[in-house]
Short mmCIF file of C-alpha atoms and ligand atoms in Angstrom, two decimals:
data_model
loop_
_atom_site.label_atom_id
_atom_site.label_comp_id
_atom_site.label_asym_id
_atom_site.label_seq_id
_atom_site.Cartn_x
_atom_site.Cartn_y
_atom_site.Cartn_z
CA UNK G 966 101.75 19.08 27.53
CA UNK G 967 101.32 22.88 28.38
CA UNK G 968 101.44 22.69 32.24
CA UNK G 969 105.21 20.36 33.22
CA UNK G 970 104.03 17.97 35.69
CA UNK G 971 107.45 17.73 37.26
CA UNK G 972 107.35 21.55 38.42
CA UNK G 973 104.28 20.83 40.03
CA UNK G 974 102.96 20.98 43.19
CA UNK G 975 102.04 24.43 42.45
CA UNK G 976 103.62 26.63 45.61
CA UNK G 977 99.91 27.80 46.55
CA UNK G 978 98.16 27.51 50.06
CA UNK G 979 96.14 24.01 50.68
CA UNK G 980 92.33 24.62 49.06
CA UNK G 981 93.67 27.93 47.37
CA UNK G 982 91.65 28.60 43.76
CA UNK G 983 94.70 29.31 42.01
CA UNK G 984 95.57 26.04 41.76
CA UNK G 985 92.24 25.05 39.99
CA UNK G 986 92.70 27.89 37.59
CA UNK G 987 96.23 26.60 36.84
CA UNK G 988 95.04 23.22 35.66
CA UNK G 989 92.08 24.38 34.03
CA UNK G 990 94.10 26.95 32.00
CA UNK G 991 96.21 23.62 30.48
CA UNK G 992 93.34 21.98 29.29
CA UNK G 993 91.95 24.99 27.71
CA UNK G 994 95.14 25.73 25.79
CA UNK G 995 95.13 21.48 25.01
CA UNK G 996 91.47 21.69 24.28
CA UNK G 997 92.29 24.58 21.53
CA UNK G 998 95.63 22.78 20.12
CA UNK G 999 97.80 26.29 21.17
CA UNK G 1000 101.02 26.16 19.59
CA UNK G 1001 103.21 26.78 22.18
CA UNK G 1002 105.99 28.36 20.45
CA UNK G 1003 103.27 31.18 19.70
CA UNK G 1004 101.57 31.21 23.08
CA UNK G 1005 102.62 33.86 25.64
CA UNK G 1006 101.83 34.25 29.16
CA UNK G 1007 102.52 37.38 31.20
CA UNK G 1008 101.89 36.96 34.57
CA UNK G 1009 101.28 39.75 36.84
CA UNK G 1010 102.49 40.52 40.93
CA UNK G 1011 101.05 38.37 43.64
CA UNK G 1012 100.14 34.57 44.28
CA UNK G 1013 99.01 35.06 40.85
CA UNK G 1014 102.57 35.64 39.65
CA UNK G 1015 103.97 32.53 41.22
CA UNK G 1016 102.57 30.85 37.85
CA UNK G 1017 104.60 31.23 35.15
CA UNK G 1018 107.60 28.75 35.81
CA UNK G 1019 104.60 25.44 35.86
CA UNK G 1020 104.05 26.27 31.68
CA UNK G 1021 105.65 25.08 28.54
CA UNK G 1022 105.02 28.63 26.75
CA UNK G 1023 106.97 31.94 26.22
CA UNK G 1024 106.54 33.23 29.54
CA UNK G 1025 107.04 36.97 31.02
CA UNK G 1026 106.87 38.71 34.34
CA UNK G 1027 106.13 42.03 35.50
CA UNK G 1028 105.06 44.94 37.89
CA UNK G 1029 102.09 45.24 39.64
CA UNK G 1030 99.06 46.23 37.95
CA UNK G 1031 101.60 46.71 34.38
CA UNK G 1032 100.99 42.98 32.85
CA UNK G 1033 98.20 44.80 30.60
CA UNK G 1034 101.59 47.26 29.30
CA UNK G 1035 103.52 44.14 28.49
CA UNK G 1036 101.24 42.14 26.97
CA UNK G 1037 99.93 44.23 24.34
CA UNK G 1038 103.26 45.36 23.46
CA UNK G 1039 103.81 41.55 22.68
CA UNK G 1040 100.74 41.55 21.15
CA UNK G 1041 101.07 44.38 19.01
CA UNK G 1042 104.84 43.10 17.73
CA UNK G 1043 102.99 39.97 16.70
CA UNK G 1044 99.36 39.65 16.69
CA UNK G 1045 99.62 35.85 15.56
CA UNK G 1046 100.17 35.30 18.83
CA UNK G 1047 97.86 34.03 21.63
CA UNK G 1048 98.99 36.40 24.18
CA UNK G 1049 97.33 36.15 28.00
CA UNK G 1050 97.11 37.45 31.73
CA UNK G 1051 97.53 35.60 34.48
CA UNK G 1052 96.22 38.99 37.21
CA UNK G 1053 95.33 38.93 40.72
CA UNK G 1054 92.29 41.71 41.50
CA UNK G 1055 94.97 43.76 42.85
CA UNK G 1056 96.45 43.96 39.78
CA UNK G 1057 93.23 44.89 38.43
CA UNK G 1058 92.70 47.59 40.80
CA UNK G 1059 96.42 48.83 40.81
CA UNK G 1060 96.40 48.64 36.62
CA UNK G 1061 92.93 49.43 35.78
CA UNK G 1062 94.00 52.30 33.27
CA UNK G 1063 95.42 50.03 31.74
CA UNK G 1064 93.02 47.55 31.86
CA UNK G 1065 90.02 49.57 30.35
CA UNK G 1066 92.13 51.35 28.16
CA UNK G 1067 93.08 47.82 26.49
CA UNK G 1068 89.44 47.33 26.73
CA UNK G 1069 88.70 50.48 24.77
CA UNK G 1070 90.95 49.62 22.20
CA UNK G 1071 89.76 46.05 21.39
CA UNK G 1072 93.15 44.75 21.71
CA UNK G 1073 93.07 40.69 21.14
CA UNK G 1074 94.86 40.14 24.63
CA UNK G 1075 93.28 37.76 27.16
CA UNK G 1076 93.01 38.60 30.76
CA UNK G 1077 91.73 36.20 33.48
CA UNK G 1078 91.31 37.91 36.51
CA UNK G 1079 92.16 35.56 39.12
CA UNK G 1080 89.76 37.35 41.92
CA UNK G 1081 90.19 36.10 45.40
CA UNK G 1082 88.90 39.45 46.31
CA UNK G 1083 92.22 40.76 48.15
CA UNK G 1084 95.62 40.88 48.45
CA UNK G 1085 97.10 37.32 48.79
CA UNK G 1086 100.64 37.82 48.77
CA UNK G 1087 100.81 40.48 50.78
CA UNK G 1088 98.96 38.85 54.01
CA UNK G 1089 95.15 39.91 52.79
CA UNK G 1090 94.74 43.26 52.38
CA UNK G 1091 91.86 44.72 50.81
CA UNK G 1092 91.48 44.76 46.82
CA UNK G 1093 89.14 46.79 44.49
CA UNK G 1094 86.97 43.77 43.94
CA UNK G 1095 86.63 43.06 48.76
CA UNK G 1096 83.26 43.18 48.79
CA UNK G 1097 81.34 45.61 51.40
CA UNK G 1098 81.75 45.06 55.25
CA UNK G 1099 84.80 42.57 54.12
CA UNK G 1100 87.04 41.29 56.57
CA UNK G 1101 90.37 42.05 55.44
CA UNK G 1102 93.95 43.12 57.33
CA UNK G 1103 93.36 46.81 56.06
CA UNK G 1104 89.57 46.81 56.99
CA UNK G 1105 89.38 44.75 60.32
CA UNK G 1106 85.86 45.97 60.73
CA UNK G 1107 84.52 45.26 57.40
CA UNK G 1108 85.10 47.28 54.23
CA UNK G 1109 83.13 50.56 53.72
CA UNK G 1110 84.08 50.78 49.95
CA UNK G 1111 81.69 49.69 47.43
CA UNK G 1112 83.66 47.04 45.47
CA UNK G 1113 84.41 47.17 41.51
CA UNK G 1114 82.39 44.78 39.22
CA UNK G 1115 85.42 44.15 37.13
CA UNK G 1116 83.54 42.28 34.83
CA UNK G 1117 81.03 45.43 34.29
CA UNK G 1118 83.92 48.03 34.02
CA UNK G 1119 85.81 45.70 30.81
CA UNK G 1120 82.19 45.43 29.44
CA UNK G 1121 81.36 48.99 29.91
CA UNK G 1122 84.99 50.36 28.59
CA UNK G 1123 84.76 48.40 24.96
CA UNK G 1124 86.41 44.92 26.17
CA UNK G 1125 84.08 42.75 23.07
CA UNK G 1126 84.63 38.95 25.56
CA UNK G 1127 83.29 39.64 29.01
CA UNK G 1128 82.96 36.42 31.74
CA UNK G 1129 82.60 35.57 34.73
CA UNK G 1130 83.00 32.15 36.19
CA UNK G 1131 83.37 30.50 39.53
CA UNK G 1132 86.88 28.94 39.73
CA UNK G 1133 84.56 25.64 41.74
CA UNK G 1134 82.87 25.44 38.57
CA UNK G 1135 85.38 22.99 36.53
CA UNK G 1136 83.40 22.40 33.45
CA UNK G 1137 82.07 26.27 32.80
CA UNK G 1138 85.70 27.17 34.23
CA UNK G 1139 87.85 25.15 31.20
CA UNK G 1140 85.08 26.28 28.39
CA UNK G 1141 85.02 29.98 29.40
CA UNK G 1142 88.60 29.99 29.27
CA UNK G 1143 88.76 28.32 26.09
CA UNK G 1144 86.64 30.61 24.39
CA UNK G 1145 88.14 33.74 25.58
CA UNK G 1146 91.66 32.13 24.02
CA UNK G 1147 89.78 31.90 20.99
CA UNK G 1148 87.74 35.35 21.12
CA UNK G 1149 89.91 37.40 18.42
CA UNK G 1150 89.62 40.46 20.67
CA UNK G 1151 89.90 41.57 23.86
CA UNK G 1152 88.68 39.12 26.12
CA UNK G 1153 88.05 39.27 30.36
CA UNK G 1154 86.73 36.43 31.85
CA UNK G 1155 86.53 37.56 36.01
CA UNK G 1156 87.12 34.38 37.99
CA UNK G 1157 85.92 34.18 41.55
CA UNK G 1158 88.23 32.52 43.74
CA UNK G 1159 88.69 32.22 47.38
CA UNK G 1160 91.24 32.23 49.39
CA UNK G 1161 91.91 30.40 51.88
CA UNK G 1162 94.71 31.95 53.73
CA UNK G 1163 92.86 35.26 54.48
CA UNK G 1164 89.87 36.14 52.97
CA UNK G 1165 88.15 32.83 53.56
CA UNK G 1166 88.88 32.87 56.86
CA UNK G 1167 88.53 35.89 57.79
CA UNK G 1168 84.79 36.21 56.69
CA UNK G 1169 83.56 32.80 56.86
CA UNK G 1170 83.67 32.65 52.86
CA UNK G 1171 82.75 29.58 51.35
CA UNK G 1172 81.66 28.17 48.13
CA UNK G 1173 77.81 29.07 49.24
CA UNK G 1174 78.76 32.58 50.52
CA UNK G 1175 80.07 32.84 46.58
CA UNK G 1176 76.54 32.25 45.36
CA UNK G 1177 75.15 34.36 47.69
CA UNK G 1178 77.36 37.06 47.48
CA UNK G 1179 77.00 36.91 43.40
CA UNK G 1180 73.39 36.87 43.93
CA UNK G 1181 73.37 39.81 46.45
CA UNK G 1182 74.86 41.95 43.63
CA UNK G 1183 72.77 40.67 41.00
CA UNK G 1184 75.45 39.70 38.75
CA UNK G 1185 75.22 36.98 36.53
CA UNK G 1186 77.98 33.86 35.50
CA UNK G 1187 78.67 33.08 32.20
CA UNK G 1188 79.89 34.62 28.93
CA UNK G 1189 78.34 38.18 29.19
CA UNK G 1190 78.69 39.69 26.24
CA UNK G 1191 80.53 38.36 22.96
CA UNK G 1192 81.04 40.48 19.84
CA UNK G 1193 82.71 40.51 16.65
CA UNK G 1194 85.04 43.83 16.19
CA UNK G 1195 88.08 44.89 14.26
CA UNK G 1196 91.20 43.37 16.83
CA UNK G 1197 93.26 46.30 17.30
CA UNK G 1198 97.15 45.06 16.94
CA UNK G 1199 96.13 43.51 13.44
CA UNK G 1200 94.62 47.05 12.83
CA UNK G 1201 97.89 49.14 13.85
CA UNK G 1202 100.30 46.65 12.22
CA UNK G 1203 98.88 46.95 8.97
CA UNK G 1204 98.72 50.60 9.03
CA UNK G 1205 102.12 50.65 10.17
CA UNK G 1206 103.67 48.36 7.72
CA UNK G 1207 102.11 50.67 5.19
CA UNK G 1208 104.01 53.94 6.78
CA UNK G 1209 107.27 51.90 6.57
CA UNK G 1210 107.43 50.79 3.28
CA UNK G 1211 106.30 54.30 2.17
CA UNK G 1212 109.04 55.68 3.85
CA UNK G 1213 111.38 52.61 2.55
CA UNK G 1214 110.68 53.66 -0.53
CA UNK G 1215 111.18 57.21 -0.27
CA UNK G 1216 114.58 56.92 1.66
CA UNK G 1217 116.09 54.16 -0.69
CA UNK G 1218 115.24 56.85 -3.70
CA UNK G 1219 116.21 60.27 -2.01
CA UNK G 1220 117.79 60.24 1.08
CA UNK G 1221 119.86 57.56 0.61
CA UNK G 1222 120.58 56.94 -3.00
CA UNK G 1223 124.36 57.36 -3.25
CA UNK G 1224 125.45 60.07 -5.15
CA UNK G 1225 128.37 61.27 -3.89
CA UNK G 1226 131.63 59.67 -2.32
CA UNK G 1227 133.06 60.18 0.94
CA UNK G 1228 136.41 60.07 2.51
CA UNK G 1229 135.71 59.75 6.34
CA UNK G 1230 138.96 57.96 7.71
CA UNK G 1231 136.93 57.45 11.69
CA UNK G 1232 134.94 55.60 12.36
CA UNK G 1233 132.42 58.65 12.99
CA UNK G 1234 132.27 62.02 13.28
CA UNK G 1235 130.30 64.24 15.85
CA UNK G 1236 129.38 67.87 15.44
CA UNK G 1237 126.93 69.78 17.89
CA UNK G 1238 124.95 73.01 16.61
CA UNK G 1239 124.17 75.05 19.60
CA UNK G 1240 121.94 78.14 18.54
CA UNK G 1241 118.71 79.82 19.35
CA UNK G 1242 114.78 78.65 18.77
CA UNK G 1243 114.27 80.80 15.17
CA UNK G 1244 117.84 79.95 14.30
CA UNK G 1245 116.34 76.84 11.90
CA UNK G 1246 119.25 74.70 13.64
CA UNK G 1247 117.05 71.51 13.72
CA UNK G 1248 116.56 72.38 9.61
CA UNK G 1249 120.18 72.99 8.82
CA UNK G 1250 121.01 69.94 10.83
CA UNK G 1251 119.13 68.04 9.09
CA UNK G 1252 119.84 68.93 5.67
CA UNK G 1253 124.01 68.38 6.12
CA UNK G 1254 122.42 64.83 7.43
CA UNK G 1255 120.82 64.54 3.82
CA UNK G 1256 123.79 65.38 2.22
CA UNK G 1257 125.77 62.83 4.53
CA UNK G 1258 123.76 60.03 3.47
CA UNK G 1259 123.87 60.95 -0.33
CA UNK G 1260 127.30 59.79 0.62
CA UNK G 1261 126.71 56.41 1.57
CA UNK G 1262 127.16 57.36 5.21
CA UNK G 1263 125.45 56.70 8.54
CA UNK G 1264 124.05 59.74 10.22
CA UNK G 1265 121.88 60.31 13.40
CA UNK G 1266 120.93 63.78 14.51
CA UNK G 1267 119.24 64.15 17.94
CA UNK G 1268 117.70 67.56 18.86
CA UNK G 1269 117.48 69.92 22.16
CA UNK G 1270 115.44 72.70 23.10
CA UNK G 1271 112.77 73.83 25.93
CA UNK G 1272 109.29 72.68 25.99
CA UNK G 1273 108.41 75.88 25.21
CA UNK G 1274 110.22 75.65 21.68
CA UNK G 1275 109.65 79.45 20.70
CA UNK G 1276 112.36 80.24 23.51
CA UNK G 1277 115.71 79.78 24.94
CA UNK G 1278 118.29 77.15 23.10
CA UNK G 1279 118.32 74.67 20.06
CA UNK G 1280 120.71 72.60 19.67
CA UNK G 1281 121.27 69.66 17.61
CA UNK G 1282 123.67 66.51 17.92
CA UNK G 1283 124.54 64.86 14.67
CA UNK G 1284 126.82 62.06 14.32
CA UNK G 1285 127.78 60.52 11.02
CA UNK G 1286 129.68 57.06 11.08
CA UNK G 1287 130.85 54.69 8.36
CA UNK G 1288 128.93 51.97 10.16
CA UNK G 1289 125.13 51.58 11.59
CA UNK G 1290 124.90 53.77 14.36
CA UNK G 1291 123.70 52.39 17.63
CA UNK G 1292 124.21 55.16 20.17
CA UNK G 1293 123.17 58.53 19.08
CA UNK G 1294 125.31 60.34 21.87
CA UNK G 1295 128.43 62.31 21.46
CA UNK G 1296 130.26 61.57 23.94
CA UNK G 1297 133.57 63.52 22.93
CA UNK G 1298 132.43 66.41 19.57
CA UNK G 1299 134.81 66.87 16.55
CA UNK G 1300 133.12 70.27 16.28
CA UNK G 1301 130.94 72.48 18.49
CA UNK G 1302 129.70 75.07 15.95
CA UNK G 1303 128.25 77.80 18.15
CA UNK G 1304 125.91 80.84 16.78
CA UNK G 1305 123.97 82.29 19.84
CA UNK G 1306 124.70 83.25 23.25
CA UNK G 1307 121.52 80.76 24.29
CA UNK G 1308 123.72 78.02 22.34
CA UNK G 1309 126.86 78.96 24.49
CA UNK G 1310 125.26 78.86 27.60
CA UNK G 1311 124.44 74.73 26.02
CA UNK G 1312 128.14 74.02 25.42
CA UNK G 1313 130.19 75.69 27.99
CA UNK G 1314 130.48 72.38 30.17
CA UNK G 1315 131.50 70.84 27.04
CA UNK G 1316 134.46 73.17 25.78
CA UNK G 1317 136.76 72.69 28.10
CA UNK G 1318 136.86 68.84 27.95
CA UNK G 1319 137.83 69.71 24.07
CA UNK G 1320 141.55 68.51 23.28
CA UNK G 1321 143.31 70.44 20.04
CA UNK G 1322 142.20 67.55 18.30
CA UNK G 1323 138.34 69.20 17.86
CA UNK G 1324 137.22 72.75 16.84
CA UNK G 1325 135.04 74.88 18.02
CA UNK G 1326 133.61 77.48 15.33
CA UNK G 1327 131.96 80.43 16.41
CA UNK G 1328 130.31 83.90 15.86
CA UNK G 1329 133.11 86.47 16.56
CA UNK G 1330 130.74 88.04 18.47
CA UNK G 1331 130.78 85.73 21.52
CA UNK G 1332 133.03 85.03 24.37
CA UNK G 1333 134.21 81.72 24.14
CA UNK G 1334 135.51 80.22 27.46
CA UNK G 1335 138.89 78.36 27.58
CA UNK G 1336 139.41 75.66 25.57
CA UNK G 1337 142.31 73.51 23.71
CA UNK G 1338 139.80 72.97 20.60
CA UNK G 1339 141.19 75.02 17.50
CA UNK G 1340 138.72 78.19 17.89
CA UNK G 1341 137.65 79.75 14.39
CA UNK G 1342 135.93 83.05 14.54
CA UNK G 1343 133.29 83.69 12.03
CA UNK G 1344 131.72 87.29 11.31
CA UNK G 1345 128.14 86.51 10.55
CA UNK G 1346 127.13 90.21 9.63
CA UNK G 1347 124.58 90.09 6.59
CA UNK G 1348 123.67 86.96 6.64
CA UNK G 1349 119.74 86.31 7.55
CA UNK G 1350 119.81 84.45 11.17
CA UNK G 1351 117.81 81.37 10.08
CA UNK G 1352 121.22 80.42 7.92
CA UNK G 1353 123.48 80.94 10.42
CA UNK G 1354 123.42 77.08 11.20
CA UNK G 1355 123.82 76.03 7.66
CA UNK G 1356 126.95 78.94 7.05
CA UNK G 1357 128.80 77.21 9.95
CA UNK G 1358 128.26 73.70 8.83
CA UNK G 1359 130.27 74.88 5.16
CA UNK G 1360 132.50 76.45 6.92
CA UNK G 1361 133.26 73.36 8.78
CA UNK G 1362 133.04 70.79 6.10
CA UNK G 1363 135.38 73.17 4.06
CA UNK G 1364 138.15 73.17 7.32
CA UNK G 1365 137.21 68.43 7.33
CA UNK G 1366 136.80 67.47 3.96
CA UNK G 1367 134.84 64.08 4.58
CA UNK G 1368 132.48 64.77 1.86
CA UNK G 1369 132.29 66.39 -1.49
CA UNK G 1370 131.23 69.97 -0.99
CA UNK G 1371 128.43 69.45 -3.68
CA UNK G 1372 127.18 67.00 -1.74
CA UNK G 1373 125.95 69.70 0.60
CA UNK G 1374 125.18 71.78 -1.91
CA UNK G 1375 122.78 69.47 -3.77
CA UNK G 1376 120.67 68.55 -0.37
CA UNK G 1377 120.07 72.31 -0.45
CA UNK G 1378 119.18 72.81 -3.65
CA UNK G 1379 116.68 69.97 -2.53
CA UNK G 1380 115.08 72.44 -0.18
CA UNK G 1381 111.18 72.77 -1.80
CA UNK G 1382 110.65 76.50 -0.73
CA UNK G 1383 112.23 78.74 -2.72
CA UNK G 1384 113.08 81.46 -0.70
CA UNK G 1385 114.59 79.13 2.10
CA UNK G 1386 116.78 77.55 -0.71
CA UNK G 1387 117.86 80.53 -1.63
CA UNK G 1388 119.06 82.08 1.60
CA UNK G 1389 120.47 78.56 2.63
CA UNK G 1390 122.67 78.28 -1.47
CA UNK G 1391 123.20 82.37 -0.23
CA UNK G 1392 125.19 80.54 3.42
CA UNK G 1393 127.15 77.94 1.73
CA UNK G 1394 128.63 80.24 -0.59
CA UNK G 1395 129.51 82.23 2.55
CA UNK G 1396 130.95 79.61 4.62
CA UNK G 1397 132.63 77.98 1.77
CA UNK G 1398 134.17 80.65 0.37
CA UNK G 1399 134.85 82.75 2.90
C1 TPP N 1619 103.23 48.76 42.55
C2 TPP N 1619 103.23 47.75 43.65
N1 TPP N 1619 102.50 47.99 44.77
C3 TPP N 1619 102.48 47.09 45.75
C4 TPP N 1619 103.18 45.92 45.64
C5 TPP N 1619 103.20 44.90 46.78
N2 TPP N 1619 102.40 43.74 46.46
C6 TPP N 1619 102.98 42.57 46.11
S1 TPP N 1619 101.87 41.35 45.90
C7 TPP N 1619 100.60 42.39 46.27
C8 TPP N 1619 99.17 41.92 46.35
C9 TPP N 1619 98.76 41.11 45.18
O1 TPP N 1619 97.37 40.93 45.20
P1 TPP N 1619 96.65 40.38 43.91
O2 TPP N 1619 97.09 41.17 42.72
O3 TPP N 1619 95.18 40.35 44.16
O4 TPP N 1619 97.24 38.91 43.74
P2 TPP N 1619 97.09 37.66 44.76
O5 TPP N 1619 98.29 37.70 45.65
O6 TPP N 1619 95.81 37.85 45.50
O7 TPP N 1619 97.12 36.48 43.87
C10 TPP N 1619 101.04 43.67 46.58
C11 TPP N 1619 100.19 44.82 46.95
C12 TPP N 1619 103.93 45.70 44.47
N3 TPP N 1619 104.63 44.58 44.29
N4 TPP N 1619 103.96 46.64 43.50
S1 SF4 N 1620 97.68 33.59 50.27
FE1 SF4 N 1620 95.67 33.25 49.36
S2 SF4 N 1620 95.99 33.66 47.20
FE2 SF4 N 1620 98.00 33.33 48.08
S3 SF4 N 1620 98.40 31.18 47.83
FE3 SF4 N 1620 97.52 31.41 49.84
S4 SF4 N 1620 95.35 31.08 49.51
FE4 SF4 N 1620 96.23 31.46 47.54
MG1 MG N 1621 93.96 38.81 44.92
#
C-alpha cells in the first residue's frame, strides 16, 4: 500500500484536483510494482507540498521552485532509484532553470506538474501557467501575461517524456503517470487541475472551461512526445566511478604507499604557509602533504588566494592528523611559516592568538607583530622565490621531527620537472641544514 489510508483525508480544499492526483499517483506506483524502499518523492512548496506525509516511500521536502535541485542529486547518488516531483506551477515558474536544465540533460527524474494555474497556498496569486485575462489576487482585472506551455518548454529544452493530462480524466490520469514512472529519462507529464479555492472561482473555471481553454491554445492531451536517450545519472555515475578507481589506484600505489614511519605524538598538526601568488606555496604545500602520507598519515591542505590568482596572497592550510580528518580548519596553527609581506598581511589576526607552544618562522626581512609563538628568523637571500615555501617547510620539520626527513626529501625527488626538482632538493638542503 503506497498511499496510508489512516493519514488520509488529504488536508486539501473540498473538489480541489490535488486530491485526485494523490490517489491516482498510488495506483500508478501499485500498477508498476515500485519498490518502495527505492522510490523517492520530493515534494515541492505549496498545496502541492502538503503531500508527502500520505506515502509509504522515502520522502523529501524543499524550497520553492528547488525540488528539481534535490531530486536529481538523489537521482544522480543512485540512479536505481525511481525518483519523482510532486510541483505546483509556481514551482515551475519559480524553478524553471532548473526545470529545463534537467530537461536538457535527460536526467531520469519524474516531474508531475500539478497545474491549478496559480498560487494555491498563498491565497491565488498568479502563476506562469494563469492563462490570459485570468482572474487572480495579483491580476484582479485579468492577466495581461501570455502564460507558459510548460509542457512545450520540457519538450522544447530536451525533456525525452512530455504529457499532458486532465487531472478529471481518471483513466488517462493513472496510465500517463504510470508511464512517465517507467520512462527511463526525464519525464513531465503537465496536469491540469483546478482549484477550487481561487482560481475556479474567481473565473468561473470549470471542467468545460478546461476543454475550452486547452482547445483555445491548440494544445493537445496525451503523451506528446516519447523517446529513447542515454539517462543522464547512469551516464555520470559510470564515468565517475571510472575517475575514482583510477585515482584509487594511483593513490594506494604513490601517494599513499607507506614508506616511511612517523612519530606524531597529537593527534594533528597544523601549519599555515602564507606567501605571495608566484611563490609556488600551493606546490610546496602539497608536496610536504605527499611526503606526510608516505608516512601513513592523514593530511588535508586547503588553499587561499584572490580570484585574480596572479596577485596579492597565497596561502595554504595543511593539517596532518593520525586519524581521518573531518574538518579541514585550523583552528589554533602549530606553525605559521611566513615568506611575503602579502602573506603577513594573511596572518597578522592570527599571531597574536599564538601561545609559546607554536612557532612562527619567517623571512628576516619582515616585521613580525607581537606574538608569544617562538619566532625563527630565516635569511632567504639566494634562494629562487618559488622555493621559498618548500625551504621553510625543512626548516620546520627539522625544528618538529614528526617525520623522517627523507620522507620529504623523496616526495621531491618525485617532482617530474627537472629543473623544479632541482631548485626544490637545492631548498631542503637549505632549510635542513642551515
Ligand atoms: C522562494 C519562495 N517564494 C515564495 C514563497 C511563498 N509561497 C509559498 S506557497 C507559494 C505558492 C505555491 O504555488 P504552487 O507552486 O502553484 O503550488 P499550489 O499551492 O498551487 O499547490 C508561494 C509563492 C516561498 N515559499 N518560497
Ligand atoms: S487553495 Fe487551491 S490548491 Fe490549495 S488546497 Fe485549496 S483548492 Fe487546492
Ligand atoms: Mg499552483
Amino acid at each position: 500500500m503506497y498511499i496510508d489510508p489512516s493519514k488520509k483525508p488529504y488536508p486539501f480544499c473540498p473538489g480541489c484536483s490535488h486530491s485526485m492526483v494523490l490517489d491516482a499517483i498510488g495506483r500508478a506506483l501499485e500498477k508498476i510494482k515500485a519498490d518502495p524502499r527505492r522510490t523517492v518523492l520530493v515534494s515541492d512548496i505549496g498545496c502541492v507540498g502538503l503531500s508527502d506525509k500520505y506515502f509509504n516511500v522515502h520522502t523529501f521536502h524543499g524550497l520553492h521552485g528547488r525540488s528539481f535541485t534535490y531530486s536529481c542529486g538523489i537521482k544522480l547518488a543512485n540512479p536505481d532509484l525511481l525518483v519523482f516531483n510532486l510541483v505546483g506551477d509556481g514551482g515551475c515558474g519559480i524553478g524553471g532553470n532548473h526545470l529545463i536544465n534537467a530537461a536538457r540533460r535527460n536526467i531520469g527524474i519524474k516531474v508531475l506538474c500539478f497545474n491549478n494555474l496559480n498560487f494555491g497556498m498563498t491565497g491565488g496569486q498568479h502563476s506562469v501557467t494563469t492563462p490570459f485575462g485570468g482572474k487572480t489576487a495579483t491580476t484582479p482585472s485579468g492577466s495581461p501575461e501570455k502564460p507558459f506551455d510548460l509542457a512545450g518548454l520540457v519538450s522544447a529544452a530536451g525533456g525525452s517524456f512530455v504529457a499532458r493530462v486532465k487531472a478529471l480524466d481518471k483513466e488517462a490520469l493513472d496510465e500517463t503517470i504510470a508511464k512517465a514512472f517507467q520512462h527511463e529519462g526525464f519525464a513531465f507529464v503537465d496536469i491540469w487541475e483546478i482549484c477550487t479555492a481561487y482560481y475556479m472561482p474567481a473565473n468561473d473555471y470549470k471542467k468545460q472551461q478546461m476543454d475550452e481553454l486547452i482547445a483555445s491554445y491548440g494544445f493537445k492531451t496525451g503523451i506528446l512526445r516519447e523517446e529513447k536517450g542515454r539517462e543522464y545519472s547512469r551516464v555520470l555515475n559510470s564515468a565517475v566511478r571510472f575517475q575514482t578507481s583510477d585515482v584509487r589506484r594511483q593513490t594506494s600505489t604513490t601517494l599513499t604507499a607507506t614508506k616511511f614511519s612517523h612519530t606524531l605524538q597529537k593527534d594533528s598538526i597544523g601549519i599555515i604557509v602564507a606567501g605571495s601568488a608566484g611563490m609556488k606555496v600551493i606546490f610546496a604545500a602539497h608536496t610536504f602533504g605527499k611526503a606526510a602520507l608516505s608516512c601513513g598519515l592523514h593530511v588535508s591542505q586547503k588553499d587561499d588566494y584572490p580570484v585574480t590568482v596572479q596577485s596579492g596572497h597565497s596561502v595554504s592550510d595543511i593539517k596532518i592528523s593520525r586519524e581521518k580528518i573531518n574538518y579541514l580548519g585550523i583552528d589554533k596553527p602549530d606553525a605559521v611559516l611566513i615568506i611575503s609581506q602579502d602573506g603577513l598581511k594573511e596572518v597578522t589576526d592570527i599571531l597574536p592568538k599564538l601561545d609559546n607552544g607554536a612557532v612562527v618562522v619567517y623571512d628576516k626581512n619582515l616585521q613580525i607583530p607581537k606574538t608569544e609563538a617562538k619566532l625563527i628568523p630565516i635569511d632567504l637571500h639566494g634562494l629562487d622565490k618559488t622555493v621559498h615555501a618548500t625551504a621553510m617547510l625543512a626548516k620546520y620539520l627539522t625544528l618538529n621531527k614528526f617525520m623522517p626527513i627523507e620522507a620529504l626529501r623523496s616526495a621531491i625527488t618525485a617532482i617530474s620537472k627537472d629543473k623544479i626538482r632541482e631548485l626544490n632538493l637545492k631548498a631542503f638542503e637549505f632549510g635542513t641544514n642551515d
